mmCIF file with all atom_site columns, C-alpha atoms and ligand atoms in Angstrom:
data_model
loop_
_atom_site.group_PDB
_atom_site.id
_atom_site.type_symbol
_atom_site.label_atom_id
_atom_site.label_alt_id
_atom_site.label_comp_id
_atom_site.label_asym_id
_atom_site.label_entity_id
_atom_site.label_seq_id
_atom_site.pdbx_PDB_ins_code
_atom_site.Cartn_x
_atom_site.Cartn_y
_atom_site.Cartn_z
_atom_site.occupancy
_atom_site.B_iso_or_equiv
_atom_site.pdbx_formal_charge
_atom_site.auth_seq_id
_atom_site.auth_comp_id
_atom_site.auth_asym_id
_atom_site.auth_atom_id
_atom_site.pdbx_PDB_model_num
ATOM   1   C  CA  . UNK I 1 1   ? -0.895 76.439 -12.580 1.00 53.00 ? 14  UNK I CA  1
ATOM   2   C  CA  . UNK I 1 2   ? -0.704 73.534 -10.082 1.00 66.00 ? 15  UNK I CA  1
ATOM   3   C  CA  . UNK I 1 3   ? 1.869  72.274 -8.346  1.00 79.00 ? 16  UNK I CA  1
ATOM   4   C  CA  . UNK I 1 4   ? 3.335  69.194 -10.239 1.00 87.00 ? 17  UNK I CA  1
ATOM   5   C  CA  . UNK I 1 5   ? 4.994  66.499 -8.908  1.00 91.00 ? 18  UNK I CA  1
ATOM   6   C  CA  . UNK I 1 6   ? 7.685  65.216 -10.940 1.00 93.00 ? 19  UNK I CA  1
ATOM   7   C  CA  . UNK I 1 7   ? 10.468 61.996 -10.251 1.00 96.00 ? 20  UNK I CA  1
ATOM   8   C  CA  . UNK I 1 8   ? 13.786 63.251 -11.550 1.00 97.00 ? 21  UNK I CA  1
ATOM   9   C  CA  . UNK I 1 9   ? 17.064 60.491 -10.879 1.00 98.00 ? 22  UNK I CA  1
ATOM   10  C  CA  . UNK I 1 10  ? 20.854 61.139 -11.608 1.00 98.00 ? 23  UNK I CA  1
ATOM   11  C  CA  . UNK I 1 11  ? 21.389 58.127 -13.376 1.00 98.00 ? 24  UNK I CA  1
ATOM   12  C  CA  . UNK I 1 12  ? 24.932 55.971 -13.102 1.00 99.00 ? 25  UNK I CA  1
ATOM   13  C  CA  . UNK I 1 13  ? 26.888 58.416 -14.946 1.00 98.00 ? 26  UNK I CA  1
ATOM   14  C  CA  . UNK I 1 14  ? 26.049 61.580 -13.631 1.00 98.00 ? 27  UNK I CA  1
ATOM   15  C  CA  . UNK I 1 15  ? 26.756 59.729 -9.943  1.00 98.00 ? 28  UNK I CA  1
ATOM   16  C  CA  . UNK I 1 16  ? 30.383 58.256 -10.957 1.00 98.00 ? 29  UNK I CA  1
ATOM   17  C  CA  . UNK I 1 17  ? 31.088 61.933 -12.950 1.00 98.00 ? 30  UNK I CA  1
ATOM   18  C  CA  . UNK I 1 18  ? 30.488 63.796 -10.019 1.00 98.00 ? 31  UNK I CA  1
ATOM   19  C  CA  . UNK I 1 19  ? 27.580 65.632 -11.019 1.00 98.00 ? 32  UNK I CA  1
ATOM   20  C  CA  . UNK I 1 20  ? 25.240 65.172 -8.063  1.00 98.00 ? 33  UNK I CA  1
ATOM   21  C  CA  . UNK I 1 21  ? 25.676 68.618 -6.964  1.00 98.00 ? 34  UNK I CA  1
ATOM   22  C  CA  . UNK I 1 22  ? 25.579 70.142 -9.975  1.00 98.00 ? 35  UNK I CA  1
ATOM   23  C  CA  . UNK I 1 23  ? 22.379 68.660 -11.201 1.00 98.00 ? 36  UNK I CA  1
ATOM   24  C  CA  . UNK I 1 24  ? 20.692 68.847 -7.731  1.00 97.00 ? 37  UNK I CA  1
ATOM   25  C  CA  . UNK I 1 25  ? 21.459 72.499 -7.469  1.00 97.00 ? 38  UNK I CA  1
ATOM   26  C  CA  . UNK I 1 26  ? 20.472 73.447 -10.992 1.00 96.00 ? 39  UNK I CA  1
ATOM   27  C  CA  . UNK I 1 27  ? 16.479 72.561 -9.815  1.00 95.00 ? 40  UNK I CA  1
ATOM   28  C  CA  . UNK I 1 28  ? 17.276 74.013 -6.806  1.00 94.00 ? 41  UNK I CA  1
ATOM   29  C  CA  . UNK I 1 29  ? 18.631 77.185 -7.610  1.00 95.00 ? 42  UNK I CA  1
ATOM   30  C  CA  . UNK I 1 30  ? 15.351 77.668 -10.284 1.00 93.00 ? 43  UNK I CA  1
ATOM   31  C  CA  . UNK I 1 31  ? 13.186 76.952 -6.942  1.00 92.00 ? 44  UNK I CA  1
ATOM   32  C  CA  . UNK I 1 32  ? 11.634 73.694 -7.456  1.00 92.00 ? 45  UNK I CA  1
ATOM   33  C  CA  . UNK I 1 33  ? 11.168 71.894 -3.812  1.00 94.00 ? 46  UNK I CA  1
ATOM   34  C  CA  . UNK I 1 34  ? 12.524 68.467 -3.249  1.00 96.00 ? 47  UNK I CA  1
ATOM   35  C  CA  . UNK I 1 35  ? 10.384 66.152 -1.213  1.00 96.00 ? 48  UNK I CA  1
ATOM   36  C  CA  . UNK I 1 36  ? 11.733 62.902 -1.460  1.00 98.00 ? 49  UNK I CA  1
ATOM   37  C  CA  . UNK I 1 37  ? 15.657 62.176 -2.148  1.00 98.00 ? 50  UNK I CA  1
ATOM   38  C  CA  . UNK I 1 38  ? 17.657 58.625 -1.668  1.00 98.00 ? 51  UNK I CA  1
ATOM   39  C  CA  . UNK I 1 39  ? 20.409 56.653 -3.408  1.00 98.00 ? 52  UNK I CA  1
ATOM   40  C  CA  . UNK I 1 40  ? 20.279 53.178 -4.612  1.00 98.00 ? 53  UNK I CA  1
ATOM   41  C  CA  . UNK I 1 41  ? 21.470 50.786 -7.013  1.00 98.00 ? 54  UNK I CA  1
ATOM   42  C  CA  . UNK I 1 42  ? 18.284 49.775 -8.791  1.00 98.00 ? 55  UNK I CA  1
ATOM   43  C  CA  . UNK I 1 43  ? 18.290 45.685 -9.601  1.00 98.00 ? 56  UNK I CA  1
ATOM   44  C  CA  . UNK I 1 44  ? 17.893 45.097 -13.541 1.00 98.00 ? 57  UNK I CA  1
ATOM   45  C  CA  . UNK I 1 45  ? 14.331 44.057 -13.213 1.00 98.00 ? 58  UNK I CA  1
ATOM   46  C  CA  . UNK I 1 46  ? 13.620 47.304 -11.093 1.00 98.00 ? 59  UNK I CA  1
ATOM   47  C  CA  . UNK I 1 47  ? 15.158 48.675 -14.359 1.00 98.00 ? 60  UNK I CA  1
ATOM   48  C  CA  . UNK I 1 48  ? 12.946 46.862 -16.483 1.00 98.00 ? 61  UNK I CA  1
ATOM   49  C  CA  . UNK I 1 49  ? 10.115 47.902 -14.398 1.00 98.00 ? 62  UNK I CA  1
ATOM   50  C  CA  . UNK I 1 50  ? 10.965 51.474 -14.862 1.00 98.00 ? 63  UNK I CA  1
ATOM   51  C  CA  . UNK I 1 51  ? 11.512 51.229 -18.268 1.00 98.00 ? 64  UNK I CA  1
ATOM   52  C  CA  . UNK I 1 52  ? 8.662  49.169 -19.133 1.00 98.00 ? 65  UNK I CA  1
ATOM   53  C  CA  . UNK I 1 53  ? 7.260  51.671 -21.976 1.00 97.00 ? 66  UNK I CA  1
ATOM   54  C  CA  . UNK I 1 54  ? 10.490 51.010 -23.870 1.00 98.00 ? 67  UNK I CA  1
ATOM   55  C  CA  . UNK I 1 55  ? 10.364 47.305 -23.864 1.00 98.00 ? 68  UNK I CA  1
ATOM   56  C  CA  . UNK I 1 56  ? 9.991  46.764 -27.519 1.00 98.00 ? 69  UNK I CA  1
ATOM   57  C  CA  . UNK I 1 57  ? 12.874 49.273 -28.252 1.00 98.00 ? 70  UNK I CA  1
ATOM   58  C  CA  . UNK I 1 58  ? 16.515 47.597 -29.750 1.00 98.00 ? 71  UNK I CA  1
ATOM   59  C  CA  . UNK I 1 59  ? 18.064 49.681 -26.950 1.00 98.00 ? 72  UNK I CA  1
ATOM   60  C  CA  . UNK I 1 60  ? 15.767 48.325 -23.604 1.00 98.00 ? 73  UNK I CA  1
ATOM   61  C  CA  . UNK I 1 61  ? 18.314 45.983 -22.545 1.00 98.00 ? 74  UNK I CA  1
ATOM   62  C  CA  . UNK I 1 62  ? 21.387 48.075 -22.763 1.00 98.00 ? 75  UNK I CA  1
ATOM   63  C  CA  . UNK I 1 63  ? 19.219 50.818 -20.951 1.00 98.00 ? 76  UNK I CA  1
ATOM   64  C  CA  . UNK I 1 64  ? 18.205 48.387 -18.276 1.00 98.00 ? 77  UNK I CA  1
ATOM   65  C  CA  . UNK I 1 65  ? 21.927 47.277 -17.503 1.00 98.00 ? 78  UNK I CA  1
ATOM   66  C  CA  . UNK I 1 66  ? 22.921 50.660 -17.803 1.00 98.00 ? 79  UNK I CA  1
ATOM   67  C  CA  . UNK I 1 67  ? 20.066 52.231 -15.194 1.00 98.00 ? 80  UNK I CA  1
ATOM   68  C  CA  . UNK I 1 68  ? 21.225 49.329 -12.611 1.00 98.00 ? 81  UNK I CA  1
ATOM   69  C  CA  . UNK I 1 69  ? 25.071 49.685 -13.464 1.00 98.00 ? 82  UNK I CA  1
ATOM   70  C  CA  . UNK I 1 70  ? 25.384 51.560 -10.578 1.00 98.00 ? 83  UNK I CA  1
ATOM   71  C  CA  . UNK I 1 71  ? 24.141 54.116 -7.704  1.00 98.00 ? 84  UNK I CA  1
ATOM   72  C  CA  . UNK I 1 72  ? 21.317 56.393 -8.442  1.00 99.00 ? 85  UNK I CA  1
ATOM   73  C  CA  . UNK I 1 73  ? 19.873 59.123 -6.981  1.00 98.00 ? 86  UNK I CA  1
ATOM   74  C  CA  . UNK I 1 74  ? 16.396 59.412 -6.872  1.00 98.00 ? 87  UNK I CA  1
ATOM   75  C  CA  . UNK I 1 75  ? 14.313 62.589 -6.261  1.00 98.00 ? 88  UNK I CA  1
ATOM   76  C  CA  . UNK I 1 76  ? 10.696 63.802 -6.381  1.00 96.00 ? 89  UNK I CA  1
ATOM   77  C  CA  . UNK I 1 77  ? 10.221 67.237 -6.746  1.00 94.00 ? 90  UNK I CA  1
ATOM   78  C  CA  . UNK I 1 78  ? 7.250  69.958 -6.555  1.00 91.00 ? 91  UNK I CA  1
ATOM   79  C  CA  . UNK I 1 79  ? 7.563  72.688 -9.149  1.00 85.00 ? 92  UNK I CA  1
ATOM   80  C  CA  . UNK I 1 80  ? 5.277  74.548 -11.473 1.00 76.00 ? 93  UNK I CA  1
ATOM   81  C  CA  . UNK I 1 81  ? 7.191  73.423 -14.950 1.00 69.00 ? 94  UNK I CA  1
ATOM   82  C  CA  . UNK I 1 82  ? 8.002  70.297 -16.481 1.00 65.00 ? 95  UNK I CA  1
ATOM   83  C  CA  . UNK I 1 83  ? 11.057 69.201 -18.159 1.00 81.00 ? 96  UNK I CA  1
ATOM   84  C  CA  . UNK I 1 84  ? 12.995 72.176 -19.763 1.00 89.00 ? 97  UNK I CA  1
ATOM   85  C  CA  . UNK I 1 85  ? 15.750 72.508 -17.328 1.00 94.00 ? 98  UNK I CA  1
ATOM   86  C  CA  . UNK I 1 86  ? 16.724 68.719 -18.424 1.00 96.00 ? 99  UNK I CA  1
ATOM   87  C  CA  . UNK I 1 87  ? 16.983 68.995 -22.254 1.00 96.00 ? 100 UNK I CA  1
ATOM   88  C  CA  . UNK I 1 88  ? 15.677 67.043 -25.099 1.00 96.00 ? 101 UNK I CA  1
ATOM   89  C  CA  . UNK I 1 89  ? 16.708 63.053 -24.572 1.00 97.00 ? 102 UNK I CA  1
ATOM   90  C  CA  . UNK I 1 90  ? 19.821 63.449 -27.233 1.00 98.00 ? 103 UNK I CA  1
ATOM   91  C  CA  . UNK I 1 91  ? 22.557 65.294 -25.886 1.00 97.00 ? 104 UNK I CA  1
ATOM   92  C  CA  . UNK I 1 92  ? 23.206 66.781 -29.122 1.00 97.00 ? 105 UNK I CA  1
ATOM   93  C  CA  . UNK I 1 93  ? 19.754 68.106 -29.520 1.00 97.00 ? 106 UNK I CA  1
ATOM   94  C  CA  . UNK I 1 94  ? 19.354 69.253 -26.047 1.00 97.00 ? 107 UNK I CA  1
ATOM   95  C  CA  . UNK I 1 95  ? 20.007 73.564 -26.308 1.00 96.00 ? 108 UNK I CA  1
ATOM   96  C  CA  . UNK I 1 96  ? 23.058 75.114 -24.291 1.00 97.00 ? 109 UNK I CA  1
ATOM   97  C  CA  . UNK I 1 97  ? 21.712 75.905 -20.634 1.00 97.00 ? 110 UNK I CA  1
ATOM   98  C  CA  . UNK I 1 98  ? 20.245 72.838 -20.072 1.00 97.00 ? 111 UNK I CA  1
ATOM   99  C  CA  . UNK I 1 99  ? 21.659 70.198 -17.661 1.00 98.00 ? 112 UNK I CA  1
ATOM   100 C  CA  . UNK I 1 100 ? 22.240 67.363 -21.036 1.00 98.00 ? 113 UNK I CA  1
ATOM   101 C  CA  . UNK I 1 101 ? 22.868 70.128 -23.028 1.00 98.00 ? 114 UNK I CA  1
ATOM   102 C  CA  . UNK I 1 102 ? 25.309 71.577 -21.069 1.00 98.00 ? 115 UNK I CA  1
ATOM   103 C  CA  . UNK I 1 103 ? 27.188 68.116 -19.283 1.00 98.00 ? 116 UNK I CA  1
ATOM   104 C  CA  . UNK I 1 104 ? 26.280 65.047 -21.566 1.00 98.00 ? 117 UNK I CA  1
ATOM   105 C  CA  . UNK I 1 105 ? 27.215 63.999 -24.841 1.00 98.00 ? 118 UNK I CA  1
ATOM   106 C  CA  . UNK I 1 106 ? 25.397 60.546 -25.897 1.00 98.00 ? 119 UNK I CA  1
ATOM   107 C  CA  . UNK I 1 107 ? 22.011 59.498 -25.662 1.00 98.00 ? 120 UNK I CA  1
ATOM   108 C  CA  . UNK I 1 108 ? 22.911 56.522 -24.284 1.00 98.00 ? 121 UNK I CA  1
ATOM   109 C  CA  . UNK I 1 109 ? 24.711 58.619 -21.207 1.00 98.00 ? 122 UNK I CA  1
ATOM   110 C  CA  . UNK I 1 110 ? 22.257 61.333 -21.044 1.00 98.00 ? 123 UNK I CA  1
ATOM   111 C  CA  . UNK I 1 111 ? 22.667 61.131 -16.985 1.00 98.00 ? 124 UNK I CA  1
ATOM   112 C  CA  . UNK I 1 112 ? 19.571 62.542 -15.925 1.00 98.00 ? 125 UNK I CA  1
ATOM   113 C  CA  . UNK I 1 113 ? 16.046 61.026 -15.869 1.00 97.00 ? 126 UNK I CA  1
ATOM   114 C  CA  . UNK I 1 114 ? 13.002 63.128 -16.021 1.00 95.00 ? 127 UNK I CA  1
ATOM   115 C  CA  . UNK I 1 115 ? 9.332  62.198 -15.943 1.00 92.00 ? 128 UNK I CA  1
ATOM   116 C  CA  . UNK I 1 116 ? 7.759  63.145 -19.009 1.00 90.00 ? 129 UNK I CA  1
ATOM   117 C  CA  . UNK I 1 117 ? 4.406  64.046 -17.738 1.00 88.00 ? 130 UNK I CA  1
ATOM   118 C  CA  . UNK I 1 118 ? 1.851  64.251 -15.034 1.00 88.00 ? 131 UNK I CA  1
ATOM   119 C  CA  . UNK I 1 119 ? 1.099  60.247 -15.714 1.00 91.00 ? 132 UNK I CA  1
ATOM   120 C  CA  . UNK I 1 120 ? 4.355  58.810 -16.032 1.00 93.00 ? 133 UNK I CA  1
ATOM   121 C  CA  . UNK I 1 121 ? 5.372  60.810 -13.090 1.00 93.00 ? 134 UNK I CA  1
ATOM   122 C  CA  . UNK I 1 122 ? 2.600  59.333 -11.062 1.00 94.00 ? 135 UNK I CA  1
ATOM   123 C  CA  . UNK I 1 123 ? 3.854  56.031 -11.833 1.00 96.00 ? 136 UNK I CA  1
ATOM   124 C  CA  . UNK I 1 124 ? 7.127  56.700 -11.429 1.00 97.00 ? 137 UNK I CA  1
ATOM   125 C  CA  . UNK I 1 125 ? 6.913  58.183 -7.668  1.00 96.00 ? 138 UNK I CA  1
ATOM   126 C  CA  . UNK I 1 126 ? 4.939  55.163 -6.687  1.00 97.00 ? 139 UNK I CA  1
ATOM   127 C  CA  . UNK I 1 127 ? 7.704  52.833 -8.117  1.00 98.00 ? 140 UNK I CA  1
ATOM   128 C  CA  . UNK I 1 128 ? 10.744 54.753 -6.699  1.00 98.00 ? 141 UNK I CA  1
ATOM   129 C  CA  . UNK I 1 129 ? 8.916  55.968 -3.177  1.00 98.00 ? 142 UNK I CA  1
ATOM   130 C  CA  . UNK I 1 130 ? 7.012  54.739 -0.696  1.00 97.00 ? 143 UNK I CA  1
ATOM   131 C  CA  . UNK I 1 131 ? 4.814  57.470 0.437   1.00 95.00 ? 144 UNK I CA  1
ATOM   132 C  CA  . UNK I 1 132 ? 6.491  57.834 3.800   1.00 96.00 ? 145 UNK I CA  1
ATOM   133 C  CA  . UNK I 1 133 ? 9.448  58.632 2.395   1.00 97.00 ? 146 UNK I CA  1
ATOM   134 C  CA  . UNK I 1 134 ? 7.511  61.752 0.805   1.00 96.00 ? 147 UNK I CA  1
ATOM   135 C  CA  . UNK I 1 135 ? 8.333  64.540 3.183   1.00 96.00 ? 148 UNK I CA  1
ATOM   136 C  CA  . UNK I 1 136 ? 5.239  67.311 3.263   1.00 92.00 ? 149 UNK I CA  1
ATOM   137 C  CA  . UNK I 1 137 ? 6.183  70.944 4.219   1.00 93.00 ? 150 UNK I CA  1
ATOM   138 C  CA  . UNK I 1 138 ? 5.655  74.584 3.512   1.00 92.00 ? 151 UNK I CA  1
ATOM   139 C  CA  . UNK I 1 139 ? 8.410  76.327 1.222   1.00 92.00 ? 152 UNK I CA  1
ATOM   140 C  CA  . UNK I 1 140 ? 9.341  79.582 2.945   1.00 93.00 ? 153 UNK I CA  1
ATOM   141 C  CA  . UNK I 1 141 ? 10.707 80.483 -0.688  1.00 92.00 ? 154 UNK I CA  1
ATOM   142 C  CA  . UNK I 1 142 ? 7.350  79.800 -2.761  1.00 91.00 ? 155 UNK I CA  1
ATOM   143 C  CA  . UNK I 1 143 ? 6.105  83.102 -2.027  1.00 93.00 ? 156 UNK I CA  1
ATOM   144 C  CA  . UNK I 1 144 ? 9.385  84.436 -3.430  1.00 94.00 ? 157 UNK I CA  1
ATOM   145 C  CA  . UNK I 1 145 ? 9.095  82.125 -6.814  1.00 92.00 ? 158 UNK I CA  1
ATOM   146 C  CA  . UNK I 1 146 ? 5.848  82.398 -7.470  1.00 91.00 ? 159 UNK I CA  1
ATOM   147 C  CA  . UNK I 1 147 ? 2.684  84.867 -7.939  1.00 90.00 ? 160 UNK I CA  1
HETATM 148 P  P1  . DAT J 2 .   ? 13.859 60.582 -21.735 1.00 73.95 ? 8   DAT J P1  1
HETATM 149 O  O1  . DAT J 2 .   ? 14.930 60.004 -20.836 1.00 73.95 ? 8   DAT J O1  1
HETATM 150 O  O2  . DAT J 2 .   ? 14.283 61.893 -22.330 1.00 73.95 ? 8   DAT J O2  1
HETATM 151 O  O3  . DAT J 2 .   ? 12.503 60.643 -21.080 1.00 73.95 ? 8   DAT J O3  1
HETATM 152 P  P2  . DAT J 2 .   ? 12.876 58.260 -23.186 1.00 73.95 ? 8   DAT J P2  1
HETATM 153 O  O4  . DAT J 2 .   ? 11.929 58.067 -22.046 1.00 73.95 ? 8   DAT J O4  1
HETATM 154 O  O5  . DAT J 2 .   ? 12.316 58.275 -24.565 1.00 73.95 ? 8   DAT J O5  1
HETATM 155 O  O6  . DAT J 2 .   ? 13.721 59.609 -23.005 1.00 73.95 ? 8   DAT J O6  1
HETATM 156 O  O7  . DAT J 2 .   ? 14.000 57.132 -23.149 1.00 73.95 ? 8   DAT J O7  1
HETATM 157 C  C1  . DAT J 2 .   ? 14.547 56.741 -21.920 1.00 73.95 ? 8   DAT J C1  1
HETATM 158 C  C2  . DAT J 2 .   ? 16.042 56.593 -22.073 1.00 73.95 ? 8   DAT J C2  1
HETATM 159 O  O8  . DAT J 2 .   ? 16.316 55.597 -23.061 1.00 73.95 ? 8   DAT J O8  1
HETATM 160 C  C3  . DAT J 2 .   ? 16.775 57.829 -22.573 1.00 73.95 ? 8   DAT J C3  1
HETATM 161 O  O9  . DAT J 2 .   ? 17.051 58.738 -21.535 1.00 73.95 ? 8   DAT J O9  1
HETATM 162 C  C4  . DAT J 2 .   ? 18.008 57.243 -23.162 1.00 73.95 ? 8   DAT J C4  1
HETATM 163 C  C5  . DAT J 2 .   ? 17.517 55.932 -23.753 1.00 73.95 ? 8   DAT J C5  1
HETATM 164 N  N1  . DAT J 2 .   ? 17.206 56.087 -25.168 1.00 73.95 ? 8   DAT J N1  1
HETATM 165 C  C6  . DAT J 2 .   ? 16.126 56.716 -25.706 1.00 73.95 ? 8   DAT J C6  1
HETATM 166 N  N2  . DAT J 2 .   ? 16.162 56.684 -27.045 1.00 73.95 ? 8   DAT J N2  1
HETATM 167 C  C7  . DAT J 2 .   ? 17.310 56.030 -27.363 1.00 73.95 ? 8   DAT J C7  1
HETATM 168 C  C8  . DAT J 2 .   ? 17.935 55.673 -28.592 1.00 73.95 ? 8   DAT J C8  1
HETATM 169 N  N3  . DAT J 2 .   ? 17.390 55.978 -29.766 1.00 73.95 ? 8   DAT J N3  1
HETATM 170 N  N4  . DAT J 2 .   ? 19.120 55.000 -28.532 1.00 73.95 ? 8   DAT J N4  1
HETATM 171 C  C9  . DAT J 2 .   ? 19.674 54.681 -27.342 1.00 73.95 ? 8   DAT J C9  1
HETATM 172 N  N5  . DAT J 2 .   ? 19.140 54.987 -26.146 1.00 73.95 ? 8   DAT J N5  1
HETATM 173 C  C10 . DAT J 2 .   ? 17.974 55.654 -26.163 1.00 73.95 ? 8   DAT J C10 1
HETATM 174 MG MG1 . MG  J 3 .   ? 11.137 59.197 -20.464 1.00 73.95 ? 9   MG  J MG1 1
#
């Protein structure tokens, strides 16, 4: 498979819980490589931007407030695999092992964000990252992950 590039964010809560750690070395102990990481407090219409997809939902503007409540920390990894380390988007339905599975309870705290797809992750990177801020290297490790 190619390498995917995916955006991945601790939102507000996972920043304030104490989680950054946690989270950051859950992708990196599976061996996915970062390549772009900062922290910012995204503006409500950055939210909005982000979010666009979801505009029509009841829950957008809570979401949007939420998402810009606070510090975030923004990532863009390289990996082979999508999603599964993150969990389905409700807590409760996310399985054991997984990073909402395992530390969040409400859907509405699910503290992690996680493109859903080659597409959205395009979009995504280009909203979050300039491309200088992309860092391009050879993993030492990938040999060691992958066959
Ligand atoms: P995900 O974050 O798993 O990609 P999504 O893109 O469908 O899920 O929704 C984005 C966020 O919106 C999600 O992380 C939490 C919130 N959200 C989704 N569905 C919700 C709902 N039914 N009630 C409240 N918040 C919801
Ligand atoms: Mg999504």
């Amino acid at each position: 498979a190619q390498m995917e590039r995916t955006f991945i964010a601790i939102k507000p809560d996972g920043v304030q819980r104490g989680l950054i750690a946690e989270i950051i070395s859950r992708f990196e102990h599976k061996g996915f490589k970062l390549v772009a990481i900062k922290i910012l407090v995204p503006s409500k219409e950055f939210a909005q931007k982000h979010y666009h997809d979801l505009k029509d939902r009841p829950f957008f503007n809570g979401l949007c407030a939420f998402l810009s409540s606070g510090p975030v920390v923004a990532m863009e990894r390289e990996s082979k695999y999508g999603r599964k380390l993150i969990g389905a988007t409700d807590p409760q339905k996310s399985e054991p092992g997984t990073i909402r599975g395992d530390l969040a309870v409400v859907v509405g705290r699910n503290i992690i964000q996680g493109s859903d797809g080659p597409e959205t992750a395009k979009d995504e990177i280009n909203l979050w990252f300039k491309p200088q801020e992309l860092v391009s290297y050879k993993s030492n490790a990938e040999k060691w992950i992958y066959e």
